[in-house]
Amino acid sequence: MGPEELYTSTQIAKRLGVSRQRVDQLVESGQLPPPVGRNGRNRLWRASDIELALAGSDPTTGRPPAPNWDTIPAPEAPLRLEVDEVLTVPGIWTTDEAPRVHVRIWRGPAGGTRRTVVLYGALAESHAIIVNWAETIARTIAAKHLRLDEARSALWFGFWPRGLPQPELSVHYVSFAFPRAAGTTGLMDTLLRRGSRDTWNGEFTDPVWQNVTPRVLARILGSAPDLDFPPGTYTAAVVTALAAGRRPAVVDFDPHHLHTQLARITRLHAYRQALLAGAEERDGLPALPLLAADGPDTAARAAEALGIAVRVLVPDALVAVEDYRAQIARAADDPGAALVERRFYRPGPDEMHLLERYADLPDRDLSAGAVTRVLTAVRALSAALADQATTGGPHTDPALADAVTAAEPELVSARHLLDPSLIDDPGPAPHALAQLGDAERAYLATVSWWGPAAGDAHRDATLRGHLWEKDLHGLRTGYDPFGRLVLHNPATKALAIERPRVLPEPPYPDDAEIAATPGNMTAFVRLPDGRCDILPTDPRYTYDDVTWGYGGTGPETLARALSFAVLDHPDPEHPLTLEDRAPATAAYLLELTANLPQHEPFTLTVGDLRRPQAPAPATAPPLRSAS
């Protein structure tokens, strides 16, 4: 069949086994392409267009062929931009708000046919979803804006702006495989049986990305789209302003959160000054009695702690100041200046004087011991402030609590710089488990149900914040054999726990068993004495969700946890990292966790893991996401 062979509606009806009236309905609803001409009273369609709609270009996958960008015809006139909006993408898990993408759709004649181009952009607020959830994004766009034939024949592109995640902007052509239904009629058989009209309810699967240049995209559209946003400005607010015709979009620009950093520094400094002056109470500083409750010595230690807390916060603030000054100097030459005018946050004279004052202090008071002492004081203050906030106490100060919370990781970093061998306990990581498997039931059997204890109101509140509203009625509180708080609802099966990030003490015996349930992102250790521990994750690594069965961050986190908490360390005071292990051991752990059956529970004996290992399994199943 030649590419220029033509079909009539009668031939199409025979091809589908339906009436001519049904063919008319399919054309009207967009399930079949429009005719390309007439011969007398007969409308005509290119046979190739009809067969594409029926089965997809690739007979095995339904994937459209990759266009030849050098020969694809340019449109006679620029395509018309018909959709320019920020679209919320449902059905994607996120820790903050529902993820969104910037969607632009152009339509118009090109090369003797009607061309539709879809460009979806990785907004700074939700950037990761354009790779990890490409199918869901395409389905959401199609359901709102595209007819069925358009959804399959459109040219789809994804867009990453400058600085996200690479310094240079990038554009990718995205090709989806459209599944064929059983039998010989392909996808159209599915559409006929569904009786679908205008809403896309087909499937997008197995996306493949191909880098293209902005010049190629401009040629396909007949005009250059807005792509060159200054780094950090490709946000929902900016693209909405530009779509409304406000050009350039004017934004208050503070990506380093300098304003917040200065507010924290100022708050800590105010309490320190009051303590040094001997004040036990002062208007506007409600938490002062907590810091000076036990007399001058306590107040002096608190003042020292707050002063060092300010000092570890100051360097980041000064870096932000210098970065903003440099960017302001370059702003006029930025190619995105026509799109976005950035108004950088500029500290006032008093704020700059405070930063310079702390930056000029001598370093003689900074030592690993001093920072350790301060870190202990800051953590105690943080817990006291959290309890005040939870119980509505008179010394509640959210601004001070925020400042102390921000200072703690900086103190940890300073302590590591002063003594890199030290490992700090960052505290437990609250987590809710999705289901109860054998591992979770073994853990619950060891919990003592009482509490919360005095002083643990903030821990209780934090755990409750990880549960659904329906789970809070009938909730019971308990402690596991290691003193960790546990919340459980026997009726709804909800379970919230505190995951540790410290070495077990003593080390796990060889006959202990590691067990985990798919989806819960937590592993347990069943000990021979009947207790059940939670497998700690390595505190030197950012992530603490453990998964398995693919190549990604979760299985790597599990490999690190096994190296940290299960394998022996020559010097327990200075535990080895995964990178410190022998290459064969590190490779074994990474490949083991990548090749465990992803959707099945796993159990692993500690002794088996510690024995010299056989060659690691072959290759982990691939996964696009690194999460």
XYZ file of C-alpha atoms in Angstrom:
627
model
C 0.000 0.000 0.000
C 1.588 3.262 -1.121
C 1.707 6.278 1.180
C -0.599 8.278 -1.121
C -3.334 5.639 -1.371
C -6.671 7.140 -0.351
C -9.604 5.716 1.563
C -13.269 6.669 1.296
C -15.598 6.583 4.279
C -17.094 3.374 2.890
C -13.687 1.725 2.813
C -12.922 2.902 6.333
C -16.266 1.553 7.547
C -15.478 -1.813 5.989
C -11.981 -1.728 7.497
C -13.484 -1.192 10.962
C -16.595 -3.285 10.523
C -18.887 -0.378 11.429
C -21.416 1.787 9.611
C -20.575 4.946 7.648
C -22.504 6.917 10.277
C -20.165 5.525 12.937
C -17.178 6.634 10.835
C -18.648 10.147 10.772
C -18.959 10.065 14.563
C -15.340 8.912 14.960
C -14.126 11.746 12.727
C -16.243 14.303 14.575
C -14.959 13.145 17.975
C -11.338 13.145 16.825
C -10.796 9.401 17.018
C -10.111 9.432 13.292
C -8.265 12.201 11.416
C -10.179 14.704 9.245
C -10.405 14.038 5.474
C -7.755 15.528 3.210
C -10.066 16.213 0.243
C -13.024 15.136 -1.869
C -13.715 13.264 -5.077
C -17.185 14.350 -6.030
C -19.426 13.542 -3.077
C -16.884 11.199 -1.470
C -14.585 12.466 1.241
C -11.031 11.101 1.066
C -8.443 10.171 3.697
C -4.822 9.232 3.300
C -4.582 5.504 3.984
C -1.390 6.079 5.969
C -3.229 8.521 8.305
C -6.002 6.004 8.945
C -3.603 3.139 9.578
C -1.611 5.323 11.967
C -4.786 6.049 13.929
C -5.700 2.367 13.958
C -2.482 0.773 15.082
C 0.377 3.192 15.725
C 3.506 3.600 13.643
C 5.532 0.804 15.219
C 3.649 -2.475 14.837
C 5.200 -3.878 18.008
C 5.000 -0.911 20.395
C 2.818 1.707 18.743
C 5.641 4.220 19.214
C 5.747 6.999 16.592
C 8.988 7.076 14.617
C 11.557 9.650 15.738
C 11.226 12.617 13.382
C 14.089 13.633 11.136
C 14.512 17.156 12.427
C 16.509 18.203 9.352
C 13.721 17.362 6.922
C 10.535 17.857 8.926
C 8.753 20.745 7.168
C 8.514 24.152 8.807
C 5.002 25.625 9.012
C 3.961 28.146 6.392
C 3.250 30.607 9.204
C 4.004 30.461 12.950
C 1.765 28.002 14.739
C -0.826 29.601 16.969
C -0.236 29.372 20.722
C -3.629 28.177 21.981
C -2.809 26.938 25.505
C -0.461 28.670 27.933
C -1.164 27.727 31.537
C 0.084 26.136 34.718
C -1.586 22.745 35.061
C -1.930 20.752 38.276
C -1.093 17.092 37.728
C -3.253 14.805 39.899
C -2.319 11.373 41.138
C 1.328 12.107 41.962
C 2.629 11.741 45.505
C 4.369 14.799 46.862
C 5.347 15.982 50.328
C 4.207 19.542 49.776
C 1.590 20.762 47.324
C 0.173 19.059 44.239
C 2.829 19.159 41.487
C 2.324 21.454 38.502
C 3.786 21.929 35.051
C 3.793 24.785 32.585
C 1.866 23.610 29.512
C 1.987 25.278 26.103
C 0.193 23.912 23.026
C 0.566 25.264 19.498
C -1.621 24.320 16.514
C -1.602 25.133 12.841
C -0.990 23.873 9.283
C 2.448 22.506 8.407
C 3.622 20.234 5.590
C 0.152 19.669 4.209
C -1.317 18.515 7.509
C -2.350 20.001 10.844
C 0.443 20.077 13.398
C 0.038 20.051 17.179
C 3.048 20.728 19.409
C 2.954 20.218 23.182
C 5.676 21.703 25.395
C 5.543 21.058 29.128
C 8.046 22.735 31.417
C 9.733 21.737 34.656
C 8.634 24.442 37.074
C 11.030 25.093 39.938
C 8.373 24.046 42.454
C 7.812 20.594 40.895
C 10.783 19.992 38.622
C 11.375 16.258 39.180
C 7.986 15.130 37.931
C 8.644 15.706 34.224
C 10.886 12.639 34.085
C 9.519 10.451 36.853
C 5.868 10.989 35.880
C 5.991 11.729 32.151
C 3.089 9.389 31.331
C 0.823 10.934 33.977
C 1.668 14.444 32.805
C 0.929 13.576 29.173
C -2.369 11.927 30.113
C -3.408 14.961 32.195
C -2.591 17.379 29.378
C -4.371 15.230 26.792
C -7.478 14.768 28.927
C -7.944 18.517 29.222
C -6.739 19.889 25.902
C -6.359 17.263 23.144
C -8.636 15.178 21.007
C -7.765 11.513 20.679
C -6.071 11.749 17.303
C -4.104 14.797 18.513
C -2.893 13.016 21.634
C -1.288 10.323 19.495
C -0.003 12.456 16.632
C 1.208 15.527 18.571
C 4.900 16.317 18.904
C 5.637 16.205 22.638
C 8.531 18.089 24.240
C 9.771 18.491 27.813
C 11.680 21.588 28.882
C 14.227 22.181 31.674
C 15.159 25.851 32.261
C 18.635 27.140 33.026
C 19.934 25.987 36.379
C 17.370 23.187 36.802
C 18.950 20.714 37.150
C 21.843 21.674 34.825
C 23.329 25.146 34.256
C 22.136 25.244 30.633
C 18.542 24.955 29.456
C 17.549 21.743 27.675
C 14.680 20.585 25.488
C 13.754 16.938 24.921
C 11.480 15.352 22.344
C 9.404 12.750 24.210
C 8.151 9.677 22.373
C 5.465 7.498 23.966
C 4.499 3.936 23.071
C 0.757 3.593 22.555
C -0.289 0.053 23.519
C -2.133 -2.060 20.982
C -5.272 -3.931 21.937
C -5.480 -7.654 21.306
C -6.297 -8.684 17.741
C -5.538 -6.955 14.469
C -7.352 -3.666 14.824
C -4.914 -2.152 17.302
C -5.710 0.783 19.556
C -8.854 1.772 17.645
C -10.503 -1.462 18.766
C -10.068 -0.322 22.344
C -11.449 3.129 21.554
C -14.489 1.712 19.767
C -15.310 -0.569 22.648
C -14.897 2.251 25.163
C -17.170 4.519 23.156
C -14.830 7.405 23.941
C -15.423 10.838 22.445
C -13.352 13.895 23.296
C -11.514 12.941 26.471
C -8.262 11.023 26.266
C -8.561 7.753 28.130
C -5.863 5.859 26.316
C -2.404 5.095 27.620
C 1.027 6.676 27.381
C 3.800 4.211 28.210
C 7.570 3.823 28.088
C 8.593 7.396 27.274
C 11.898 7.892 25.479
C 13.723 11.228 25.509
C 15.782 12.706 22.674
C 17.752 15.929 23.112
C 16.870 18.656 20.612
C 18.155 22.198 20.350
C 15.959 25.239 20.979
C 16.581 26.077 17.321
C 14.853 22.840 16.247
C 11.829 23.621 18.421
C 11.658 27.150 17.014
C 11.738 25.763 13.456
C 8.900 23.323 14.214
C 6.785 26.123 15.705
C 7.718 28.780 13.188
C 8.695 31.084 16.063
C 10.967 30.977 19.104
C 9.135 30.192 22.371
C 10.098 31.734 25.707
C 12.734 29.404 27.130
C 15.595 31.485 28.482
C 14.271 32.226 31.963
C 16.915 33.468 34.415
C 17.891 30.702 36.850
C 15.428 30.270 39.688
C 12.611 32.255 38.057
C 10.728 29.560 36.123
C 7.896 29.424 38.639
C 4.122 29.230 38.451
C 3.790 32.902 39.416
C 6.188 34.041 36.682
C 4.702 32.001 33.843
C 1.189 33.053 34.863
C 2.232 36.707 34.732
C 3.840 36.267 31.322
C 0.781 34.444 29.969
C -1.317 37.411 31.099
C 0.907 39.737 29.065
C 2.942 41.243 31.905
C 6.443 41.405 30.401
C 8.840 41.394 32.028
C 7.407 39.640 35.049
C 8.648 41.392 38.191
C 9.561 39.147 41.111
C 10.991 39.670 44.576
C 14.007 37.374 44.280
C 15.545 35.736 47.342
C 16.441 32.122 46.418
C 18.963 31.912 49.291
C 16.205 33.011 51.726
C 18.486 35.771 52.988
C 15.579 37.623 54.574
C 14.731 34.516 56.631
C 18.383 33.919 57.509
C 18.737 37.454 58.821
C 15.520 37.159 60.847
C 16.919 34.027 62.523
C 20.281 35.639 63.232
C 18.617 38.736 64.661
C 16.386 36.633 66.930
C 19.274 34.620 68.357
C 21.317 37.786 68.840
C 18.485 39.493 70.741
C 18.262 36.635 73.262
C 22.039 36.530 73.620
C 22.197 40.255 74.339
C 19.470 39.967 76.963
C 21.266 37.086 78.687
C 24.606 38.923 78.675
C 22.856 41.926 80.236
C 21.540 39.709 83.038
C 17.885 39.962 82.073
C 15.590 37.154 83.210
C 12.525 38.570 81.449
C 12.111 41.045 78.610
C 9.174 42.106 76.458
C 9.217 40.412 73.086
C 11.464 37.585 74.287
C 8.998 35.158 75.909
C 11.406 32.201 76.053
C 13.997 34.090 78.108
C 12.985 32.398 81.412
C 13.758 29.006 79.843
C 17.319 30.113 79.146
C 17.965 31.816 82.494
C 15.846 29.681 84.830
C 18.736 28.240 86.870
C 20.767 31.343 87.518
C 23.748 33.216 86.065
C 25.775 30.137 85.124
C 22.907 28.711 83.071
C 22.360 32.095 81.442
C 26.053 32.362 80.552
C 26.067 28.903 78.956
C 22.917 29.759 77.022
C 24.491 33.036 75.835
C 27.579 31.131 74.676
C 25.417 28.622 72.819
C 23.368 31.304 71.093
C 26.486 33.229 70.120
C 28.082 30.213 68.477
C 24.743 29.387 66.846
C 24.773 32.835 65.251
C 28.376 32.405 64.118
C 27.622 29.183 62.236
C 24.647 30.825 60.507
C 26.524 33.953 59.427
C 28.722 32.427 56.660
C 25.734 31.295 54.566
C 24.141 34.717 54.939
C 27.330 36.438 53.791
C 27.605 34.075 50.822
C 24.048 35.028 49.861
C 24.879 38.731 50.117
C 27.901 38.376 47.836
C 26.030 36.169 45.375
C 23.212 38.705 45.090
C 25.702 41.542 44.543
C 27.346 39.590 41.730
C 24.024 38.717 40.123
C 22.830 42.332 40.325
C 25.976 43.405 38.489
C 25.305 40.852 35.736
C 21.530 41.300 35.554
C 21.520 43.725 32.618
C 23.451 41.231 30.457
C 21.275 38.218 31.315
C 19.483 36.981 28.163
C 16.367 36.365 30.258
C 16.110 39.959 31.492
C 13.376 40.663 28.926
C 11.268 37.920 30.514
C 11.872 38.436 34.225
C 13.015 41.408 36.289
C 14.514 40.116 39.525
C 14.394 42.345 42.601
C 17.055 40.930 44.885
C 16.741 41.154 48.655
C 19.241 43.667 50.023
C 20.077 43.775 53.749
C 19.981 47.103 55.537
C 22.971 48.774 57.254
C 22.108 47.380 60.698
C 21.799 43.853 59.337
C 25.139 44.124 57.521
C 26.789 45.498 60.675
C 25.505 42.506 62.659
C 26.796 40.025 60.068
C 30.220 41.673 59.939
C 30.415 41.871 63.716
C 29.969 38.110 64.143
C 32.148 37.286 61.143
C 35.043 39.238 62.706
C 34.948 37.382 66.042
C 38.112 35.315 66.728
C 37.954 31.563 66.270
C 39.666 30.693 69.535
C 36.332 29.731 71.159
C 35.498 27.305 68.364
C 36.646 23.763 69.077
C 35.101 20.336 68.661
C 34.399 20.272 72.401
C 32.802 23.725 72.446
C 30.595 22.973 69.461
C 29.597 19.627 70.997
C 28.613 21.435 74.202
C 26.653 24.024 72.219
C 24.977 21.357 70.133
C 23.736 19.645 73.289
C 22.389 22.943 74.650
C 20.697 23.824 71.351
C 18.993 20.420 71.152
C 17.751 20.747 74.729
C 16.428 24.234 73.976
C 14.775 22.984 70.798
C 12.973 20.230 72.726
C 11.867 22.683 75.436
C 10.520 25.127 72.850
C 8.719 22.306 71.048
C 7.027 21.245 74.273
C 6.019 24.850 75.005
C 4.472 25.123 71.534
C 2.674 21.785 71.817
C 1.219 22.429 75.264
C 0.511 26.144 74.755
C 3.064 27.104 77.399
C 3.817 30.741 78.303
C 7.332 30.641 76.839
C 6.372 29.719 73.290
C 8.469 31.551 70.687
C 8.080 30.181 67.128
C 10.727 32.556 65.763
C 13.358 31.370 68.242
C 12.372 27.734 67.674
C 12.823 28.219 63.939
C 16.215 29.852 64.419
C 17.441 27.104 66.753
C 16.217 24.411 64.353
C 18.100 26.087 61.492
C 21.297 26.370 63.547
C 21.451 22.702 64.561
C 22.565 21.222 61.185
C 25.098 24.049 60.803
C 26.519 23.193 64.210
C 26.747 19.549 63.141
C 28.643 20.627 59.995
C 30.995 22.800 62.061
C 31.633 19.895 64.417
C 32.486 17.633 61.479
C 34.892 20.235 60.104
C 36.645 20.472 63.452
C 36.760 16.674 63.884
C 35.733 14.759 60.734
C 35.773 11.429 62.593
C 32.755 12.353 64.737
C 29.246 11.170 63.811
C 26.279 13.053 65.188
C 22.907 11.590 65.994
C 20.452 13.757 64.042
C 17.581 12.358 66.082
C 14.918 9.924 64.931
C 13.073 10.371 61.647
C 9.273 10.170 62.140
C 7.562 7.931 59.594
C 4.128 6.388 59.021
C 3.961 2.853 57.646
C 1.512 2.097 54.865
C 0.647 -1.462 55.864
C 1.313 -4.085 58.512
C 3.415 -7.025 57.342
C 5.137 -9.734 59.345
C 8.016 -7.385 60.220
C 5.700 -4.685 61.562
C 3.622 -7.169 63.568
C 6.788 -8.554 65.149
C 7.766 -5.008 66.107
C 4.333 -4.172 67.577
C 4.496 -7.290 69.754
C 7.463 -5.776 71.621
C 5.924 -2.334 72.318
C 4.866 -1.297 75.822
C 1.619 0.679 75.531
C 1.692 3.674 77.839
C 2.474 7.379 77.540
C 3.456 9.734 76.202
C 5.886 10.477 78.987
C 6.267 13.953 80.441
C 8.393 16.060 78.095
C 7.478 14.010 75.010
C 4.485 16.073 73.934
C 6.372 17.426 70.924
C 7.480 13.941 69.864
C 3.897 12.748 70.120
C 2.638 15.727 68.115
C 5.290 15.198 65.437
C 4.302 11.564 64.973
C 0.605 12.433 64.873
C 1.370 14.844 62.052
C 2.331 11.857 59.875
C -1.060 10.168 60.239
C -4.384 10.766 58.529
C -7.204 12.456 60.425
C -9.221 9.223 60.407
C -6.393 7.452 62.225
C -6.267 9.795 65.229
C -9.453 8.538 66.938
C -8.629 5.469 69.000
C -4.863 5.996 68.736
C -2.672 4.374 71.394
C 0.813 5.501 72.431
C 3.713 3.309 73.435
C 7.474 2.861 73.601
C 9.543 0.127 71.992
C 12.348 -1.664 73.920
C 14.793 1.026 72.756
C 12.787 3.992 74.066
C 11.346 5.105 70.744
C 7.829 6.501 70.653
C 5.195 4.480 68.749
C 1.641 5.396 67.709
C -0.781 2.690 66.603
C -4.483 2.530 65.795
C -5.678 -1.080 66.077
C -8.880 -0.288 64.158
C -7.385 1.441 61.104
C -4.008 -0.380 61.307
C -2.188 2.996 61.216
C 1.352 2.882 62.601
C 3.839 5.728 63.093
C 7.364 5.180 64.373
C 10.659 6.962 65.017
C 13.377 5.565 62.749
C 16.871 5.699 64.333
C 20.074 6.950 62.700
C 22.681 5.717 65.180
C 24.731 2.534 65.453
C 23.010 -0.264 67.382
C 24.512 -0.981 70.751
C 25.609 -3.693 71.148
C 26.103 -4.855 67.528
C 23.447 -7.209 66.151
C 24.216 -10.926 66.695
C 24.698 -13.184 63.675
C 21.384 -14.978 64.259
C 19.365 -11.740 64.102
C 17.126 -11.378 61.060
C 16.466 -8.265 58.963
C 12.921 -8.075 57.594
C 10.928 -5.514 55.644
C 7.561 -5.101 53.921
C 7.315 -3.569 50.428
C 6.112 0.018 50.400
C 6.881 0.802 54.048
C 10.405 2.156 53.384
C 11.535 0.803 56.763
C 13.401 -2.359 57.739
C 13.327 -4.112 61.111
C 15.763 -6.383 62.938
C 14.278 -9.338 64.818
C 16.651 -10.178 67.668
C 16.972 -13.698 69.151
C 15.946 -12.425 72.625
C 12.483 -11.483 71.286
C 13.035 -7.768 70.873
C 12.601 -6.091 67.497
C 14.704 -3.108 66.486
C 14.318 -0.661 63.596
C 17.248 -0.873 61.179
C 19.155 2.423 61.465
C 20.156 4.339 58.363
C 23.513 6.073 57.949
C 23.232 9.639 59.352
C 25.965 10.825 56.975
C 23.597 10.268 54.070
C 20.632 12.548 53.328
C 17.959 9.942 52.601
C 16.442 7.478 55.047
C 13.701 5.719 53.017
C 14.812 2.150 52.256
C 13.478 0.247 49.247
C 14.806 -2.511 47.028
C 14.465 -4.152 43.653
C 15.724 -1.483 41.225
C 18.604 0.894 40.594
C 17.848 4.054 42.558
C 18.238 6.073 45.749
C 16.056 3.844 47.965
C 18.068 0.641 47.366
C 21.283 2.628 47.760
C 19.982 3.877 51.129
C 19.313 0.264 52.164
C 22.822 -0.751 51.065
C 24.267 2.080 53.151
C 22.121 1.057 56.126
C 23.353 -2.534 55.919
C 26.952 -1.321 55.718
C 26.449 1.098 58.618
C 24.315 -0.905 61.056
C 24.978 -4.576 60.236
C 28.520 -5.053 58.949
C 31.391 -4.864 61.429
C 33.539 -1.738 61.802
C 37.256 -1.983 62.723
C 36.784 1.102 64.922
C 33.155 1.552 66.071
C 33.998 5.122 67.104
C 34.653 5.889 63.432
C 32.248 3.739 61.370
C 33.124 3.076 57.758
C 31.028 4.594 55.018
C 29.906 2.470 52.081
C 32.697 4.085 50.046
C 35.238 3.045 52.722
C 34.369 -0.629 52.277
C 36.321 -2.913 49.963
C 35.069 -2.371 46.401
C 33.765 -5.946 46.202
C 31.758 -5.497 49.425
C 30.264 -2.192 48.325
C 29.374 -3.637 44.918
C 27.780 -6.682 46.566
C 25.564 -4.561 48.835
C 24.458 -2.260 46.010
C 23.663 -5.103 43.630
C 22.014 -7.199 46.358
C 19.566 -4.437 47.271
C 18.942 -3.614 43.611
C 18.086 -7.213 42.728
C 15.887 -8.283 45.633
C 12.298 -8.838 44.373
C 10.838 -5.338 44.467
C 7.257 -6.216 45.397
C 7.950 -9.048 47.829
C 8.899 -8.949 51.536
C 12.519 -9.699 52.178
C 14.358 -11.346 55.020
C 18.092 -11.486 55.453
C 20.131 -13.090 58.225
C 22.815 -10.878 59.752
C 25.342 -13.729 59.773
C 24.793 -14.451 56.088
C 25.434 -10.822 55.261
C 28.664 -10.762 57.286
C 30.137 -13.890 55.700
C 32.450 -13.534 52.686
C 30.147 -12.916 49.794
C 29.665 -14.835 46.577
C 29.622 -12.841 43.319
C 26.814 -10.322 43.321
C 23.682 -10.878 41.214
C 23.728 -9.792 37.594
C 21.928 -6.576 36.786
C 19.195 -4.643 38.547
C 15.973 -3.897 36.687
C 16.269 -0.379 35.248
C 14.249 2.509 36.650
C 14.062 6.031 35.316
C 13.668 7.593 38.742
C 16.440 7.960 41.294
C 13.947 8.078 44.154
